[in-house]
Amino acid sequence: MWKNPTQATPSILVSTKLMNPTLYGIRNCDTMKKARAWLDRQGVAYRFHDYKTEGIERSRLDCWTSKVGWEALLNKAGTTFRKLPELQKERLDEARAIALLLDQPSMIRRPVLEAGGKLLVGFKPEQYATLFDFKKICK
């Protein structure tokens, strides 16, 4: 699903890069809501990929782990991971972590943003602004 934000008020930021970003996550996650709100406020059109309805492909996880490592993607602080039996949490390596993420995509740290060949895991407004190369045009 493509999100086309409305421009109710003029933005004070302008992007100097053109991208086709995709935001991955779960619709009702609080951090996802913050990331989506930030993108909407900046007028960034993006595709939203909901793990709950669309799942995640093995090839995409392989690509992400090659860029940021499986440790950055696995959300060990989340409820889903904490509820796992201890045996599944022990001796985690890339193969075991990817198997867990494929089986339960809600264990993927959120959001994951792909844009312009870059990958961001988690939401920090300053990282998003840098990625999209936003420049202030007024105070």
Short mmCIF file of the C-alpha atoms (twelve columns), coordinates in Angstrom:
data_MODEL
# 
_entry.id   MODEL 
# 
loop_
_atom_site.group_PDB 
_atom_site.id 
_atom_site.type_symbol 
_atom_site.label_atom_id 
_atom_site.label_alt_id 
_atom_site.label_comp_id 
_atom_site.label_asym_id 
_atom_site.label_seq_id 
_atom_site.Cartn_x 
_atom_site.Cartn_y 
_atom_site.Cartn_z 
_atom_site.pdbx_PDB_model_num 
ATOM 1   C CA . MET A 1   0.000  0.000   0.000  1 
ATOM 2   C CA . TRP A 2   1.383  3.418   -0.964 1 
ATOM 3   C CA . LYS A 3   0.948  6.292   1.432  1 
ATOM 4   C CA . ASN A 4   0.408  9.695   -0.143 1 
ATOM 5   C CA . PRO A 5   0.574  12.262  2.632  1 
ATOM 6   C CA . THR A 6   -1.518 15.394  2.447  1 
ATOM 7   C CA . GLN A 7   0.141  18.768  2.545  1 
ATOM 8   C CA . ALA A 8   -2.147 20.585  5.005  1 
ATOM 9   C CA . THR A 9   0.631  22.943  6.113  1 
ATOM 10  C CA . PRO A 10  3.816  23.902  4.280  1 
ATOM 11  C CA . SER A 11  6.857  21.995  5.447  1 
ATOM 12  C CA . ILE A 12  9.908  23.800  6.744  1 
ATOM 13  C CA . LEU A 13  12.088 21.026  5.360  1 
ATOM 14  C CA . VAL A 14  12.771 20.120  1.764  1 
ATOM 15  C CA . SER A 15  14.399 16.939  0.488  1 
ATOM 16  C CA . THR A 16  17.092 17.154  -2.132 1 
ATOM 17  C CA . LYS A 17  16.927 13.405  -2.854 1 
ATOM 18  C CA . LEU A 18  14.336 11.414  -4.762 1 
ATOM 19  C CA . MET A 19  13.685 7.906   -3.423 1 
ATOM 20  C CA . ASN A 20  11.049 5.199   -3.321 1 
ATOM 21  C CA . PRO A 21  11.141 4.305   0.378  1 
ATOM 22  C CA . THR A 22  9.518  1.281   1.949  1 
ATOM 23  C CA . LEU A 23  8.756  1.229   5.655  1 
ATOM 24  C CA . TYR A 24  8.529  -2.239  7.212  1 
ATOM 25  C CA . GLY A 25  6.818  -2.995  10.496 1 
ATOM 26  C CA . ILE A 26  3.540  -3.583  12.271 1 
ATOM 27  C CA . ARG A 27  0.743  -1.059  11.933 1 
ATOM 28  C CA . ASN A 28  -0.113 -0.691  15.644 1 
ATOM 29  C CA . CYS A 29  3.436  -0.470  17.022 1 
ATOM 30  C CA . ASP A 30  4.029  2.853   18.833 1 
ATOM 31  C CA . THR A 31  7.459  3.372   17.259 1 
ATOM 32  C CA . MET A 32  5.974  2.656   13.833 1 
ATOM 33  C CA . LYS A 33  3.313  5.292   14.461 1 
ATOM 34  C CA . LYS A 34  6.049  7.840   15.263 1 
ATOM 35  C CA . ALA A 35  8.010  6.979   12.121 1 
ATOM 36  C CA . ARG A 36  4.933  7.129   9.914  1 
ATOM 37  C CA . ALA A 37  3.861  10.445  11.452 1 
ATOM 38  C CA . TRP A 38  7.341  11.884  10.832 1 
ATOM 39  C CA . LEU A 39  7.312  10.763  7.187  1 
ATOM 40  C CA . ASP A 40  3.796  12.150  6.734  1 
ATOM 41  C CA . ARG A 41  4.739  15.532  8.273  1 
ATOM 42  C CA . GLN A 42  7.693  15.801  5.897  1 
ATOM 43  C CA . GLY A 43  5.526  14.935  2.902  1 
ATOM 44  C CA . VAL A 44  7.480  11.764  2.119  1 
ATOM 45  C CA . ALA A 45  5.495  9.288   0.007  1 
ATOM 46  C CA . TYR A 46  6.360  5.742   1.034  1 
ATOM 47  C CA . ARG A 47  5.167  2.167   0.760  1 
ATOM 48  C CA . PHE A 48  4.181  0.537   4.050  1 
ATOM 49  C CA . HIS A 49  4.843  -3.206  4.395  1 
ATOM 50  C CA . ASP A 50  2.965  -4.758  7.332  1 
ATOM 51  C CA . TYR A 51  4.626  -7.951  8.599  1 
ATOM 52  C CA . LYS A 52  1.349  -9.158  10.110 1 
ATOM 53  C CA . THR A 53  -0.461 -9.193  6.773  1 
ATOM 54  C CA . GLU A 54  2.378  -9.557  4.243  1 
ATOM 55  C CA . GLY A 55  5.020  -11.533 6.143  1 
ATOM 56  C CA . ILE A 56  8.693  -11.183 5.208  1 
ATOM 57  C CA . GLU A 57  10.804 -12.953 2.592  1 
ATOM 58  C CA . ARG A 58  13.918 -14.931 3.422  1 
ATOM 59  C CA . SER A 59  15.846 -13.115 0.688  1 
ATOM 60  C CA . ARG A 60  15.000 -9.747  2.234  1 
ATOM 61  C CA . LEU A 61  16.134 -10.872 5.695  1 
ATOM 62  C CA . ASP A 62  19.355 -12.219 4.173  1 
ATOM 63  C CA . CYS A 63  19.958 -8.865  2.498  1 
ATOM 64  C CA . TRP A 64  19.256 -6.937  5.710  1 
ATOM 65  C CA . THR A 65  21.515 -9.137  7.822  1 
ATOM 66  C CA . SER A 66  24.317 -8.672  5.306  1 
ATOM 67  C CA . LYS A 67  23.960 -4.889  5.745  1 
ATOM 68  C CA . VAL A 68  23.325 -4.472  9.481  1 
ATOM 69  C CA . GLY A 69  23.788 -7.913  11.057 1 
ATOM 70  C CA . TRP A 70  21.155 -10.160 12.598 1 
ATOM 71  C CA . GLU A 71  21.774 -8.696  16.048 1 
ATOM 72  C CA . ALA A 72  20.463 -5.299  14.910 1 
ATOM 73  C CA . LEU A 73  17.303 -6.872  13.500 1 
ATOM 74  C CA . LEU A 74  16.338 -9.183  16.366 1 
ATOM 75  C CA . ASN A 75  14.279 -7.349  18.972 1 
ATOM 76  C CA . LYS A 76  15.303 -9.124  22.174 1 
ATOM 77  C CA . ALA A 77  13.461 -6.567  24.302 1 
ATOM 78  C CA . GLY A 78  10.084 -7.343  22.736 1 
ATOM 79  C CA . THR A 79  7.383  -9.477  24.301 1 
ATOM 80  C CA . THR A 80  7.490  -12.082 21.529 1 
ATOM 81  C CA . PHE A 81  11.188 -12.806 22.081 1 
ATOM 82  C CA . ARG A 82  10.910 -12.759 25.869 1 
ATOM 83  C CA . LYS A 83  8.103  -15.351 25.737 1 
ATOM 84  C CA . LEU A 84  10.262 -17.829 23.805 1 
ATOM 85  C CA . PRO A 85  11.428 -20.935 25.655 1 
ATOM 86  C CA . GLU A 86  14.966 -20.494 26.992 1 
ATOM 87  C CA . LEU A 87  16.176 -23.269 24.685 1 
ATOM 88  C CA . GLN A 88  15.267 -21.168 21.624 1 
ATOM 89  C CA . LYS A 89  17.038 -18.094 23.015 1 
ATOM 90  C CA . GLU A 90  20.294 -19.916 23.760 1 
ATOM 91  C CA . ARG A 91  23.236 -20.042 21.358 1 
ATOM 92  C CA . LEU A 92  21.640 -17.762 18.819 1 
ATOM 93  C CA . ASP A 93  23.497 -17.343 15.562 1 
ATOM 94  C CA . GLU A 94  22.502 -15.858 12.214 1 
ATOM 95  C CA . ALA A 95  20.759 -18.994 10.923 1 
ATOM 96  C CA . ARG A 96  18.732 -19.479 14.116 1 
ATOM 97  C CA . ALA A 97  17.881 -15.787 14.316 1 
ATOM 98  C CA . ILE A 98  16.665 -15.685 10.708 1 
ATOM 99  C CA . ALA A 99  14.534 -18.783 11.336 1 
ATOM 100 C CA . LEU A 100 12.951 -17.034 14.339 1 
ATOM 101 C CA . LEU A 101 12.334 -13.836 12.360 1 
ATOM 102 C CA . LEU A 102 10.733 -15.744 9.498  1 
ATOM 103 C CA . ASP A 103 8.530  -17.688 11.886 1 
ATOM 104 C CA . GLN A 104 7.546  -14.651 13.957 1 
ATOM 105 C CA . PRO A 105 8.191  -11.391 12.071 1 
ATOM 106 C CA . SER A 106 6.998  -9.392  15.081 1 
ATOM 107 C CA . MET A 107 10.477 -10.110 16.513 1 
ATOM 108 C CA . ILE A 108 12.041 -7.853  13.865 1 
ATOM 109 C CA . ARG A 109 13.079 -4.532  15.398 1 
ATOM 110 C CA . ARG A 110 10.849 -1.775  14.082 1 
ATOM 111 C CA . PRO A 111 10.711 0.122   11.922 1 
ATOM 112 C CA . VAL A 112 12.988 -0.950  9.103  1 
ATOM 113 C CA . LEU A 113 13.263 1.682   6.389  1 
ATOM 114 C CA . GLU A 114 14.709 0.962   2.943  1 
ATOM 115 C CA . ALA A 115 15.355 4.064   0.867  1 
ATOM 116 C CA . GLY A 116 17.867 4.963   -1.799 1 
ATOM 117 C CA . GLY A 117 19.895 1.799   -1.258 1 
ATOM 118 C CA . LYS A 118 20.190 2.552   2.477  1 
ATOM 119 C CA . LEU A 119 18.745 0.683   5.433  1 
ATOM 120 C CA . LEU A 120 17.754 2.141   8.794  1 
ATOM 121 C CA . VAL A 121 16.628 -0.014  11.723 1 
ATOM 122 C CA . GLY A 122 14.716 1.745   14.487 1 
ATOM 123 C CA . PHE A 123 13.428 5.301   14.408 1 
ATOM 124 C CA . LYS A 124 15.514 8.380   15.106 1 
ATOM 125 C CA . PRO A 125 14.224 11.567  13.440 1 
ATOM 126 C CA . GLU A 126 17.732 12.923  12.876 1 
ATOM 127 C CA . GLN A 127 18.721 9.755   10.974 1 
ATOM 128 C CA . TYR A 128 15.625 10.002  8.805  1 
ATOM 129 C CA . ALA A 129 16.329 13.688  8.074  1 
ATOM 130 C CA . THR A 130 19.912 12.829  7.105  1 
ATOM 131 C CA . LEU A 131 18.809 9.913   4.925  1 
ATOM 132 C CA . PHE A 132 16.342 12.077  3.028  1 
ATOM 133 C CA . ASP A 133 18.839 14.973  2.989  1 
ATOM 134 C CA . PHE A 134 16.325 17.429  4.379  1 
ATOM 135 C CA . LYS A 135 17.503 21.015  4.497  1 
ATOM 136 C CA . LYS A 136 15.822 23.754  6.518  1 
ATOM 137 C CA . ILE A 137 14.369 26.412  4.248  1 
ATOM 138 C CA . CYS A 138 12.889 28.667  6.931  1 
ATOM 139 C CA . LYS A 139 12.925 29.050  10.707 1 
# 
